[in-house]
Amino acid sequence: MKVLIIGGGGVVGQKLGKALAARGELRGAPISRLVLADMAEAPVFDAPFPVETATCDISDPASMERVIDADTDVIFLLAAVVSAQAEEDFDLGYRINVDGTKNVLERCRALGTKPVVVFTSSIAVFGGEVPQPFTDHSALNPQISYGAQKAIGEILLNDYSRRGFVDGRGFRLPTISIRPGKPNRAASGFMSSIFREPLQGQSANCPVDRDFPHFYLSPRKCVENLIKGAELEQAALGKCPSMTMPGRVWTIGQMVDAMTAVAGPEPASRITWEPQPELAAILEGWRMDIRPEKALQLGLEADESFEDNIRYFLEDDIQR
Amino acid sequence: MKVLIIGGGGVVGQKLGKALAARGELRGAPISRLVLADMAEAPVFDAPFPVETATCDISDPASMERVIDADTDVIFLLAAVVSAQAEEDFDLGYRINVDGTKNVLERCRALGTKPVVVFTSSIAVFGGEVPQPFTDHSALNPQISYGAQKAIGEILLNDYSRRGFVDGRGFRLPTISIRPGKPNRAASGFMSSIFREPLQGQSANCPVDRDFPHFYLSPRKCVENLIKGAELEQAALGKCPSMTMPGRVWTIGQMVDAMTAVAGPEPASRITWEPQPELAAILEGWRMDIRPEKALQLGLEADESFEDNIRYFLEDDIQR
Ligand SMILES: NC(=O)c1ccc[n+]([C@@H]2O[C@H](COP(=O)([O-])OP(=O)(O)OC[C@H]3O[C@@H](n4cnc5c(N)ncnc54)[C@H](O)[C@@H]3O)[C@@H](O)[C@H]2O)c1
Ligand SMILES: NC(=O)c1ccc[n+]([C@@H]2O[C@H](COP(=O)([O-])OP(=O)(O)OC[C@H]3O[C@@H](n4cnc5c(N)ncnc54)[C@H](O)[C@@H]3O)[C@@H](O)[C@H]2O)c1
């Protein structure tokens, strides 16, 4: 069982690799080799099997020829340009997120080996006037180019799967919180930073009210779900292998209260609550009620409580 | 007002051109020039303005540079590889229907003139386990590559519109019946041929039962709707400029009875009713109940009755 993580140097890719190392097997077979492919050399870690790195660019078909070979059984396709960047650089977003995804699928088609391809879409595919809650049967109506590119990726994955070129499964990731690492400039950054920074002794600003509802998942559960997603039988996916990954709708207030329940009152006191008028319109579009019914039926899971998300962060990621 | 019809030599393109000739104006301004662009030289017709032809291939960006210029105010993008061919030749379908559509949008973006682009999608974007009726808020879940390509075309159109590169509007055409011309090999061919051939004195086979329901529109109403679609104000389109064009769900039995009501009992007696087991699975997926609510609210229309479709065929298209 040879596993390839494209985007293996990213936040989800690294955690997924380590989870695979801890498990040692996938789809009932021992993992014989794990390749972490990314733009730059990805960090490696200990595992009961060889962990290799490869540099690649999914927007370059030749690079995909080098990285995906006839022995590759399972591909996690995580490489992407994220939302703010795709909105800023229109051509780059389409080149990486659409042409890049197609290059991966085309390489699999050329090989004829029908590998399992796990694609990471996003809830940014939802929006506009489509009535909530958003279910697996709701129209994809993205209101940012990143969401449009992910929606196209899903349709490509579904069609390549139907044609038998890959055994694809796509999961719309909820907003991952608490995301480890440095604060970033993405509009969604506050959704992690209002917990991460205060828990690490720093302050952070929240630009929305306590009653703001959104759809969240912890990094730990995300990785567990990607592994479960890879293990599903193709027949169980029915006539649409792309679906929303489980998550839960929490309000910011519930999440802050969960932090207080787990870590005491101090972290919450480090949050400032200043509206950011320049973000208001975008954030209004993120008041999302989402029902991930299909994936729940297939055995994927959300966090039980946001207290869990806080505990996972303290166990897995906190930097002191 | 310069109007360009890409795919202007096709069935819809020709009828649309003639309807524009009869009107003389579009979006409140007289038409000064109409260009019919197609792979081969399109037939021309009389009009109160110059009608030109251009040969082009939408899959070639250079060809789009020649055909779309800064004076082009309204573009009807009808050129496409149709369903059976796109299923047979996977690469061709993506090259024409996806890359070709993107080439048109990219050319408009490069010009910076934000022309109106009317895109023809298809109800083939619907399918799978998504519950019926299919509304404008239903997931696009195509079960053929042609439908996947049209769904991607819609998402591209919507995103290019949101970004202000074009003033796009997309319409999912119902199955057009009665389609004039020669019988073709498409699985949907019988949906026109069981009327067209009998009304022209020939026999035709119907592979489904009388109770088979599907979503239809006459060519005449289709063209009227494309013109109305071009005239909508962008603000009226809201946060999703792609929608289902009005049509109505009729059963084959209702349609045959309508033919008898208009043309007497003889044509219906020329229909044979032989199931085609090799088509059964495809046809099962076409039992479609569709609600085109948004376009109806915007003033587009379906045929009042299938008797109308029969009469339009007798007036516009019958070949004796
Ligand atoms: N984290 C979230 O909240 C979230 C939410 C929804 C969807 N997603 C999706 O999940 C996936 C993983 O997210 P993440 O948080 O790990 O992102 P990340 O930015 O941490 O990791 C993405 C990795 O992809 C790599 N990459 C970018 N372009 C590449 C290219 N052309 N070729 C090869 N590698 C390239 C980057 O170098 C990076 O290491 C992405 O597809 C993302 O769009 C994430
Ligand atoms: N007729 C229907 O029932 C129906 C239903 C749903 C959607 N549609 C869509 O409506 C549009 C028009 O349909 P139609 O019935 O007139 O089809 P048609 O096949 O009669 O006409 C399409 C025209 O496009 C031209 N064309 C094909 N590839 C081209 C290319 N690469 N460059 C330039 N021109 C090219 C063809 O030469 C043809 O003249 C198509 O986009 C079709 O997919 C039609």
XYZ file of C-alpha atoms and ligand atoms in Angstrom:
728
model
C 0.000 0.000 0.000
C 1.783 3.116 -1.280
C 0.270 6.387 -0.111
C 0.909 9.819 -1.609
C -0.028 13.093 0.087
C 0.059 15.991 -2.378
C 0.306 19.114 -0.237
C 2.023 16.941 2.361
C 3.924 19.890 3.799
C 0.756 21.778 4.788
C -1.078 21.864 8.088
C -3.522 19.057 7.251
C -0.942 17.087 5.227
C 1.550 16.913 8.099
C -1.076 15.854 10.624
C -2.451 13.272 8.207
C 1.009 11.835 7.583
C 1.639 11.485 11.299
C -1.750 9.848 11.829
C -0.927 7.336 9.072
C 2.421 6.688 10.740
C 0.647 5.975 14.035
C -1.740 3.562 12.292
C 0.703 1.789 9.998
C -2.020 0.595 7.652
C -4.755 1.827 5.329
C -7.652 0.049 3.634
C -6.738 -3.163 5.411
C -3.161 -3.322 4.128
C 0.108 -2.290 5.762
C 1.509 0.965 4.387
C 4.769 0.156 2.596
C 5.722 3.718 1.633
C 4.476 7.254 2.211
C 5.419 10.121 -0.089
C 4.935 13.719 1.028
C 4.846 15.826 -2.137
C 4.757 19.609 -1.945
C 6.141 22.753 -3.595
C 9.010 22.772 -1.130
C 10.597 19.888 0.764
C 8.087 18.757 3.420
C 9.239 17.948 6.978
C 9.475 14.212 7.639
C 8.717 12.276 10.849
C 9.201 8.824 12.303
C 7.026 6.049 10.957
C 7.043 2.228 10.797
C 7.510 2.567 6.996
C 9.747 4.723 4.776
C 8.614 8.357 4.534
C 9.916 10.125 1.432
C 9.537 13.650 0.168
C 9.162 14.950 -3.368
C 8.929 18.474 -4.659
C 6.198 19.010 -7.199
C 3.828 21.534 -8.689
C 0.372 20.168 -9.453
C -0.098 22.787 -12.156
C 2.687 21.109 -14.140
C 1.614 17.816 -15.802
C 5.231 16.601 -16.069
C 5.622 17.021 -12.349
C 2.540 14.868 -11.770
C 4.030 12.185 -14.016
C 7.051 12.024 -11.742
C 5.107 11.927 -8.484
C 2.195 9.608 -9.287
C 3.258 6.183 -10.496
C 1.551 2.893 -11.213
C 2.264 1.710 -7.640
C 0.434 4.617 -6.021
C -2.643 3.131 -4.350
C -4.069 6.089 -2.444
C -3.633 9.806 -3.187
C -4.661 12.539 -0.775
C -4.946 15.711 -2.875
C -4.561 18.585 -0.390
C -2.456 21.017 -2.424
C -4.327 24.251 -3.044
C -4.098 27.988 -3.142
C -6.282 29.196 -0.285
C -9.150 31.642 -0.359
C -7.604 35.072 0.072
C -4.832 34.311 -2.412
C -7.208 32.858 -5.007
C -9.362 35.979 -4.737
C -6.331 38.226 -5.129
C -4.687 36.343 -7.995
C -7.444 35.043 -10.263
C -5.138 33.234 -12.711
C -3.088 31.558 -9.999
C -6.205 30.193 -8.285
C -7.530 28.621 -11.490
C -4.093 27.325 -12.461
C -3.469 25.516 -9.172
C -6.953 24.650 -7.932
C -8.587 23.727 -11.262
C -5.854 22.891 -13.789
C -3.764 21.324 -11.017
C -6.626 19.103 -9.865
C -7.280 18.092 -13.461
C -3.589 17.260 -13.952
C -3.728 14.852 -11.027
C -6.864 13.189 -12.404
C -5.441 13.065 -15.936
C -2.264 11.410 -14.705
C -4.349 8.732 -12.975
C -6.410 8.268 -16.125
C -3.247 7.848 -18.226
C -1.915 5.216 -15.803
C -5.159 3.255 -15.885
C -4.611 2.018 -12.308
C -7.729 3.631 -10.785
C -6.144 4.789 -7.504
C -8.229 6.059 -4.595
C -8.161 9.874 -4.742
C -9.281 11.797 -1.642
C -10.000 15.399 -2.622
C -10.375 18.241 -0.116
C -13.092 20.652 -1.103
C -14.435 23.394 1.156
C -17.706 24.783 2.487
C -16.773 27.887 0.455
C -18.690 26.114 -2.354
C -21.903 27.176 -0.564
C -23.466 30.621 -0.578
C -25.709 33.159 -2.207
C -29.486 32.882 -2.101
C -29.602 29.097 -1.721
C -31.767 28.437 1.355
C -30.075 27.111 4.474
C -29.389 24.650 5.940
C -26.958 23.571 3.218
C -27.255 19.810 2.724
C -25.502 17.426 0.362
C -28.370 18.139 -2.051
C -27.967 21.935 -2.010
C -26.754 23.825 -5.048
C -23.076 24.741 -4.980
C -23.189 28.512 -5.381
C -19.771 29.841 -4.382
C -19.343 33.565 -3.779
C -15.540 33.561 -3.974
C -13.259 32.248 -6.711
C -11.669 29.718 -4.327
C -15.133 28.213 -3.792
C -15.791 28.179 -7.552
C -12.498 26.359 -8.091
C -13.289 23.784 -5.397
C -16.778 23.250 -6.887
C -15.205 22.592 -10.291
C -12.745 20.206 -8.619
C -15.677 18.249 -7.167
C -17.436 17.988 -10.520
C -14.227 16.813 -12.188
C -13.608 14.252 -9.435
C -17.174 12.967 -9.707
C -16.995 12.648 -13.484
C -13.561 10.971 -13.506
C -14.903 8.556 -10.866
C -18.078 7.787 -12.794
C -15.961 7.059 -15.857
C -13.781 4.668 -13.844
C -10.545 6.676 -14.174
C -10.158 7.107 -10.406
C -11.892 5.879 -7.280
C -12.588 9.399 -6.037
C -14.124 10.768 -2.891
C -14.380 14.474 -2.136
C -14.960 16.092 1.238
C -15.962 19.696 1.844
C -13.868 20.554 4.874
C -15.537 22.664 7.545
C -13.525 25.595 8.828
C -10.698 23.977 10.742
C -10.463 25.333 14.268
C -8.195 25.513 16.144
C -5.666 25.670 13.318
C -2.115 25.555 14.671
C 0.713 27.829 13.634
C 1.128 31.497 12.995
C -1.787 33.901 12.550
C -2.414 34.422 8.828
C -4.045 37.243 6.877
C -7.070 35.223 5.734
C -10.452 36.695 6.631
C -11.213 33.454 8.455
C -8.023 33.734 10.512
C -9.869 34.968 13.596
C -11.822 31.693 13.748
C -8.674 30.024 15.038
C -6.680 32.960 16.387
C -9.225 34.005 19.035
C -8.498 30.675 20.731
C -4.920 29.919 19.710
C -3.404 33.283 20.663
C -5.202 33.629 24.045
C -4.351 30.020 24.969
C -0.727 30.864 24.150
C -0.836 34.034 26.287
C -1.401 36.583 23.523
C -4.338 38.759 22.588
C -6.522 38.449 19.471
C -9.431 40.319 17.975
C -12.866 38.913 17.119
C -14.643 40.927 14.410
C -18.066 39.260 14.819
C -20.637 39.069 17.621
C -20.985 36.220 20.092
C -24.105 35.019 18.229
C -22.222 34.438 14.932
C -22.852 30.783 13.852
C -20.445 28.829 11.656
C -19.503 25.251 10.796
C -16.320 23.965 12.457
C -14.143 20.893 12.877
C -10.935 20.224 14.777
C -7.779 19.298 12.836
C -7.667 15.951 14.670
C -11.166 14.916 13.555
C -10.479 16.244 10.066
C -7.557 13.879 9.680
C -9.532 10.944 11.122
C -12.272 11.695 8.602
C -9.851 11.845 5.671
C -8.567 8.396 6.637
C -12.105 7.026 7.027
C -12.943 8.679 3.718
C -10.077 6.855 2.028
C -11.323 3.558 3.448
C -14.929 3.776 2.227
C -15.971 1.292 -0.422
C -16.697 2.975 -3.743
C -20.142 1.358 -3.900
C -21.126 3.139 -0.662
C -20.619 6.536 -2.303
C -23.606 6.195 -4.633
C -23.979 8.598 -7.539
C -22.052 11.473 -5.978
C -18.684 10.818 -4.333
C -18.350 14.439 -3.107
C -20.005 15.436 0.159
C -19.654 17.680 3.182
C -17.310 16.419 5.887
C -18.971 16.352 9.310
C -18.546 19.380 11.503
C -20.807 21.243 13.874
C -22.388 24.658 13.878
C -21.234 26.581 16.955
C -21.641 30.248 17.720
C -18.513 32.183 18.622
C -20.031 32.657 22.086
C -20.417 28.900 22.630
C -16.843 28.369 21.530
C -15.446 31.038 23.834
C -17.453 29.560 26.722
C -15.971 26.140 25.886
C -12.474 27.621 26.105
C -13.335 29.039 29.521
C -14.752 25.691 30.679
C -11.521 23.891 29.746
C -8.839 26.515 30.395
C -10.355 28.956 32.909
C -11.412 32.587 32.437
C -8.070 34.128 31.560
C -7.784 33.300 27.839
C -11.224 34.745 27.045
C -10.238 38.009 28.711
C -7.492 38.415 26.079
C -10.050 38.624 23.238
C -10.939 42.100 21.971
C -14.262 42.532 20.145
C -13.766 45.180 17.464
C -15.922 44.949 14.330
C -13.949 45.206 11.083
C -16.282 47.023 8.686
C -14.134 46.051 5.676
C -14.811 42.356 6.465
C -18.476 42.700 7.403
C -19.951 41.713 4.021
C -17.761 38.623 3.657
C -18.418 37.528 7.234
C -22.194 37.944 6.830
C -21.971 35.317 4.044
C -20.341 32.890 6.484
C -23.325 32.569 8.821
C -23.648 29.006 7.686
C -25.932 26.223 8.863
C -24.698 23.018 7.257
C -25.943 19.408 7.535
C -23.344 16.795 6.578
C -25.830 13.926 6.471
C -24.258 11.634 3.913
C -20.816 11.554 5.519
C -22.334 10.988 8.974
C -24.227 8.003 7.596
C -20.976 6.687 6.150
C -19.371 6.824 9.590
C -17.374 10.073 9.473
C -17.677 12.177 12.628
C -17.772 15.677 14.032
C -16.275 16.768 17.362
C -18.598 15.997 20.265
C -18.213 19.469 21.776
C -16.007 22.508 21.260
C -14.450 21.626 24.603
C -12.956 18.719 22.643
C -11.487 21.102 20.068
C -9.843 23.069 22.882
C -8.472 19.898 24.504
C -7.116 18.585 21.187
C -5.293 21.879 20.669
C -3.774 21.711 24.146
C -2.706 18.104 23.552
C -1.512 18.347 19.946
C -0.497 21.854 19.032
C -0.010 24.433 21.769
C 3.300 26.348 21.519
C 4.461 27.847 24.796
C -25.545 47.031 -30.745
C -23.305 44.300 -32.173
C -24.479 40.766 -31.512
C -22.403 37.601 -31.847
C -23.848 34.091 -31.920
C -21.151 31.475 -31.357
C -22.617 28.228 -32.677
C -24.683 30.371 -35.035
C -24.915 27.595 -37.599
C -26.702 25.203 -35.229
C -30.402 24.555 -34.768
C -30.894 27.066 -31.946
C -28.394 29.549 -33.381
C -30.148 29.780 -36.735
C -33.567 30.239 -35.168
C -32.191 32.819 -32.749
C -30.566 34.765 -35.571
C -33.811 34.855 -37.519
C -35.747 35.970 -34.439
C -33.261 38.797 -33.921
C -33.669 39.742 -37.598
C -37.452 39.907 -37.123
C -37.022 42.125 -34.032
C -34.273 44.414 -35.288
C -33.271 45.438 -31.776
C -31.939 44.080 -28.488
C -31.672 45.575 -25.005
C -33.415 48.716 -26.229
C -30.961 49.477 -29.030
C -31.152 48.735 -32.757
C -28.921 45.870 -33.839
C -26.215 47.263 -36.112
C -24.499 43.970 -36.943
C -24.993 40.264 -36.342
C -22.138 37.770 -36.612
C -22.843 34.051 -36.906
C -19.672 32.271 -35.844
C -19.357 28.510 -36.185
C -16.910 25.745 -37.122
C -18.139 25.896 -40.710
C -19.719 28.774 -42.619
C -23.238 29.303 -41.181
C -26.203 29.912 -43.486
C -27.256 33.592 -43.612
C -30.761 35.080 -43.932
C -32.407 38.411 -44.604
C -32.305 40.993 -41.845
C -32.666 44.773 -41.446
C -28.953 44.857 -40.503
C -25.814 43.239 -41.929
C -25.481 39.523 -41.127
C -21.914 38.231 -41.330
C -20.404 34.827 -40.825
C -17.108 33.837 -39.273
C -15.522 30.432 -38.911
C -14.070 29.776 -35.496
C -13.210 27.093 -32.980
C -13.934 28.047 -29.382
C -11.261 25.651 -28.190
C -8.648 27.875 -29.860
C -7.958 31.125 -27.946
C -6.575 32.836 -31.070
C -9.808 32.129 -32.869
C -11.755 33.793 -30.030
C -9.514 36.848 -30.321
C -10.535 37.196 -33.949
C -14.261 36.739 -33.375
C -14.886 38.705 -30.163
C -13.836 42.333 -30.372
C -14.263 45.416 -28.215
C -17.453 46.351 -30.112
C -19.203 43.075 -29.296
C -22.053 43.960 -26.931
C -23.933 40.682 -26.601
C -22.581 37.142 -27.076
C -24.803 34.081 -27.271
C -22.540 31.124 -26.521
C -24.298 28.109 -28.064
C -21.335 26.186 -29.475
C -20.995 22.803 -27.814
C -20.311 19.158 -28.337
C -23.569 17.414 -27.500
C -24.214 14.615 -25.055
C -23.582 11.407 -26.959
C -20.395 12.745 -28.523
C -19.052 14.095 -25.215
C -19.657 10.700 -23.615
C -17.892 8.929 -26.478
C -14.915 11.283 -26.763
C -13.986 12.401 -23.240
C -11.153 14.725 -24.295
C -13.150 16.400 -27.050
C -16.025 17.171 -24.689
C -13.756 18.832 -22.116
C -11.801 20.663 -24.811
C -14.858 22.227 -26.439
C -17.362 22.498 -23.613
C -15.020 23.506 -20.774
C -11.823 24.926 -22.275
C -13.827 26.498 -25.097
C -16.225 28.197 -22.687
C -13.286 29.439 -20.646
C -11.605 30.802 -23.796
C -14.688 32.889 -24.540
C -14.778 34.226 -20.971
C -11.022 34.872 -20.960
C -11.232 36.817 -24.207
C -13.941 39.024 -22.669
C -11.852 39.502 -19.543
C -8.837 40.522 -21.630
C -10.942 43.077 -23.527
C -12.310 44.572 -20.311
C -15.566 45.540 -22.036
C -17.889 43.384 -19.888
C -20.187 42.152 -22.670
C -23.447 40.349 -21.968
C -22.762 36.599 -22.322
C -25.761 34.278 -22.630
C -24.631 30.718 -21.928
C -26.687 27.633 -22.785
C -26.429 24.970 -20.129
C -28.620 21.875 -19.982
C -30.836 19.936 -17.589
C -28.215 17.198 -17.982
C -26.560 18.936 -14.994
C -29.220 17.292 -12.799
C -29.294 13.692 -11.671
C -28.259 11.024 -9.231
C -29.745 10.776 -5.764
C -30.664 14.447 -5.433
C -34.375 14.509 -4.518
C -36.837 15.765 -7.138
C -38.262 18.160 -8.090
C -35.019 19.810 -9.223
C -35.180 23.520 -8.403
C -32.703 26.338 -8.919
C -31.403 25.461 -5.447
C -30.787 21.762 -6.184
C -27.287 20.348 -6.338
C -25.902 19.934 -9.843
C -25.056 16.240 -9.933
C -24.556 15.303 -13.577
C -24.463 11.642 -14.560
C -22.918 12.175 -17.994
C -19.741 14.041 -18.946
C -21.706 16.530 -21.066
C -23.654 17.502 -17.942
C -20.435 17.781 -15.917
C -18.990 20.065 -18.590
C -22.099 22.261 -18.624
C -22.073 22.446 -14.809
C -18.457 23.618 -14.921
C -19.429 26.153 -17.604
C -22.091 27.551 -15.254
C -19.666 27.887 -12.349
C -17.135 29.628 -14.584
C -19.796 31.980 -15.953
C -21.021 32.793 -12.442
C -17.514 33.502 -11.164
C -16.476 35.611 -14.165
C -19.719 37.568 -13.698
C -19.205 38.090 -9.984
C -15.704 39.358 -10.710
C -17.106 41.822 -13.269
C -15.352 40.315 -16.307
C -18.635 39.595 -18.118
C -22.322 40.269 -17.554
C -23.235 36.601 -17.718
C -26.495 34.752 -17.590
C -26.787 30.993 -17.993
C -29.888 28.992 -18.849
C -30.307 25.252 -18.498
C -32.235 24.406 -21.637
C -35.022 21.842 -21.292
C -35.069 19.116 -23.908
C -36.046 20.910 -27.085
C -39.035 19.275 -28.760
C -39.911 19.245 -31.558
C -36.374 19.688 -32.834
C -36.361 20.127 -36.626
C -34.074 18.370 -39.061
C -32.861 14.847 -39.553
C -33.166 12.119 -36.921
C -29.893 11.825 -35.009
C -28.313 8.994 -33.025
C -28.624 10.705 -29.635
C -30.470 8.709 -26.963
C -32.871 11.654 -26.659
C -33.571 11.637 -30.390
C -36.919 9.903 -29.952
C -38.198 12.848 -27.908
C -38.478 14.793 -31.146
C -38.602 12.055 -33.748
C -41.815 10.435 -32.483
C -43.575 13.684 -33.504
C -41.430 14.980 -36.342
C -41.326 11.789 -38.385
C -45.046 10.903 -38.033
C -46.080 14.493 -38.842
C -43.914 14.213 -41.966
C -45.495 10.902 -42.953
C -42.807 8.543 -41.634
C -42.722 6.078 -38.760
C -40.676 6.380 -35.566
C -40.087 4.276 -32.474
C -40.737 5.277 -28.879
C -38.570 3.306 -26.388
C -40.430 4.457 -23.227
C -43.952 4.037 -21.897
C -46.736 6.575 -22.234
C -46.307 7.514 -18.558
C -42.656 8.642 -18.989
C -42.363 12.245 -17.678
C -39.747 14.720 -18.896
C -39.111 18.461 -19.097
C -39.647 19.995 -22.546
C -39.685 23.293 -24.436
C -40.362 24.213 -28.044
C -37.558 25.728 -30.131
C -39.664 28.878 -30.609
C -40.051 29.535 -26.861
C -36.398 28.627 -26.310
C -35.307 31.399 -28.649
C -37.754 33.892 -27.092
C -36.314 33.013 -23.691
C -32.717 33.460 -24.835
C -33.626 36.950 -26.067
C -35.444 37.793 -22.823
C -32.477 36.367 -20.961
C -30.118 38.689 -22.800
C -32.325 41.655 -21.884
C -32.464 41.052 -18.112
C -30.742 43.606 -15.934
C -27.715 42.159 -14.180
C -29.041 43.296 -10.780
C -32.137 41.113 -11.257
C -29.971 37.986 -11.428
C -28.945 38.119 -7.763
C -26.066 35.975 -6.567
C -26.417 33.248 -9.192
C -26.809 34.199 -12.848
C -27.322 30.569 -13.952
C -30.786 29.051 -13.735
C -33.153 26.609 -15.400
C -34.976 27.919 -18.465
C -38.749 27.446 -18.201
C -40.198 24.326 -19.705
C -42.939 21.951 -18.677
C -43.058 18.358 -17.548
C -45.216 16.320 -19.928
C -45.584 12.587 -20.185
C -45.029 11.020 -23.584
C -48.727 10.022 -23.533
C -49.860 13.641 -23.038
C -47.628 14.757 -25.863
C -48.887 12.084 -28.268
C -52.480 13.012 -27.364
C -51.625 16.658 -28.096
C -50.370 15.655 -31.531
C -53.641 13.830 -32.149
C -55.665 16.842 -30.975
C -53.878 19.133 -33.434
C -53.161 16.852 -36.394
C -55.705 14.025 -36.159
C -55.171 10.331 -35.344
C -52.968 9.344 -38.262
C -49.536 10.523 -37.044
C -49.850 8.712 -33.697
C -50.611 5.461 -35.544
C -47.135 5.685 -37.131
C -45.414 5.366 -33.729
C -44.099 1.940 -32.739
C -43.553 1.233 -29.036
C -40.539 -1.058 -28.738
C -38.472 -0.842 -25.540
C -34.713 -0.529 -26.161
C -33.107 -2.421 -23.260
C -29.676 -0.928 -24.016
C -31.128 2.562 -23.368
C -33.270 1.667 -20.363
C -30.801 2.765 -17.669
C -30.100 6.136 -19.289
C -33.777 6.797 -19.895
C -34.686 5.926 -16.291
C -32.408 8.804 -15.224
C -34.384 11.190 -17.429
C -37.671 10.880 -15.512
C -37.211 14.470 -14.446
C -39.501 16.787 -12.540
C -37.997 20.265 -12.772
C -39.197 23.641 -11.392
C -37.746 26.662 -13.198
C -38.942 29.169 -10.583
C -36.332 31.887 -10.867
C -36.566 32.283 -14.642
C -40.383 32.305 -14.479
C -40.205 35.119 -11.930
C -37.874 36.992 -14.270
C -40.447 36.743 -17.066
C -39.187 33.839 -19.147
C -41.902 31.433 -20.251
C -42.763 27.821 -21.019
C -45.136 26.651 -23.751
C -48.754 26.813 -22.621
C -49.531 23.314 -23.875
C -47.855 20.657 -25.993
C -50.512 21.437 -28.609
C -48.540 24.695 -28.979
C -45.313 22.780 -29.593
C -47.059 20.805 -32.351
C -48.484 23.962 -33.933
C -45.102 25.736 -33.822
C -43.536 22.782 -35.601
C -46.232 22.842 -38.290
C -45.775 26.605 -38.744
C -41.990 26.843 -38.502
C -40.307 23.614 -39.430
C -42.300 20.880 -41.152
C -40.629 19.443 -44.274
C -43.052 17.845 -46.703
N -7.714 24.391 6.806
C -8.979 24.694 6.510
O -9.730 25.379 7.279
C -9.572 24.188 5.229
C -10.927 24.375 5.020
C -11.474 23.932 3.847
C -10.677 23.307 2.899
N -9.342 23.150 3.108
C -8.542 22.508 2.071
O -7.797 21.455 2.654
C -6.544 21.326 1.992
C -5.411 21.349 2.979
O -5.503 22.533 3.745
P -4.342 23.007 4.699
O -4.995 23.783 5.782
O -3.427 21.896 5.019
O -3.610 24.039 3.732
P -2.079 24.493 3.726
O -2.010 25.777 2.999
O -1.510 24.406 5.103
O -1.398 23.332 2.852
C -1.500 23.281 1.469
C -0.182 22.773 0.933
O -0.283 22.691 -0.495
C 0.944 23.106 -1.027
N 0.757 23.572 -2.404
C 0.190 24.735 -2.818
N 0.233 24.817 -4.152
C 0.843 23.691 -4.595
C 1.188 23.213 -5.881
N 0.917 23.925 -6.986
N 1.792 22.013 -5.979
C 2.077 21.299 -4.867
N 1.772 21.713 -3.628
C 1.180 22.905 -3.493
C 1.415 24.207 -0.124
O 2.822 24.372 -0.253
C 0.985 23.712 1.245
O 2.011 23.005 1.892
C -6.512 22.441 0.968
O -6.941 21.893 -0.278
C -7.525 23.428 1.455
O -8.081 24.174 0.376
C -8.779 23.572 4.259
N -31.286 21.247 -28.352
C -31.434 20.816 -27.114
O -32.315 19.993 -26.773
C -30.533 21.350 -26.059
C -30.807 21.027 -24.734
C -29.981 21.505 -23.750
C -28.910 22.315 -24.098
N -28.627 22.614 -25.383
C -27.478 23.470 -25.674
O -27.902 24.540 -26.478
C -26.846 24.909 -27.372
C -27.350 24.934 -28.799
O -27.927 23.683 -29.111
P -28.311 23.263 -30.579
O -29.443 22.322 -30.467
O -28.441 24.465 -31.441
O -26.999 22.440 -30.985
P -26.401 22.214 -32.456
O -25.528 21.015 -32.340
O -27.470 22.232 -33.466
O -25.514 23.533 -32.638
C -24.281 23.699 -32.008
C -23.370 24.425 -32.993
O -22.111 24.633 -32.360
C -21.100 24.449 -33.331
N -19.843 24.098 -32.685
C -19.515 22.918 -32.106
N -18.254 22.962 -31.660
C -17.779 24.195 -31.957
C -16.529 24.835 -31.751
N -15.507 24.204 -31.159
N -16.379 26.110 -32.159
C -17.394 26.757 -32.762
N -18.603 26.189 -32.997
C -18.780 24.921 -32.603
C -21.625 23.323 -34.212
O -20.982 23.382 -35.478
C -23.106 23.621 -34.266
O -23.433 24.411 -35.406
C -25.734 23.910 -27.123
O -24.811 24.521 -26.220
C -26.406 22.765 -26.456
O -25.516 22.049 -25.624
C -29.426 22.161 -26.375
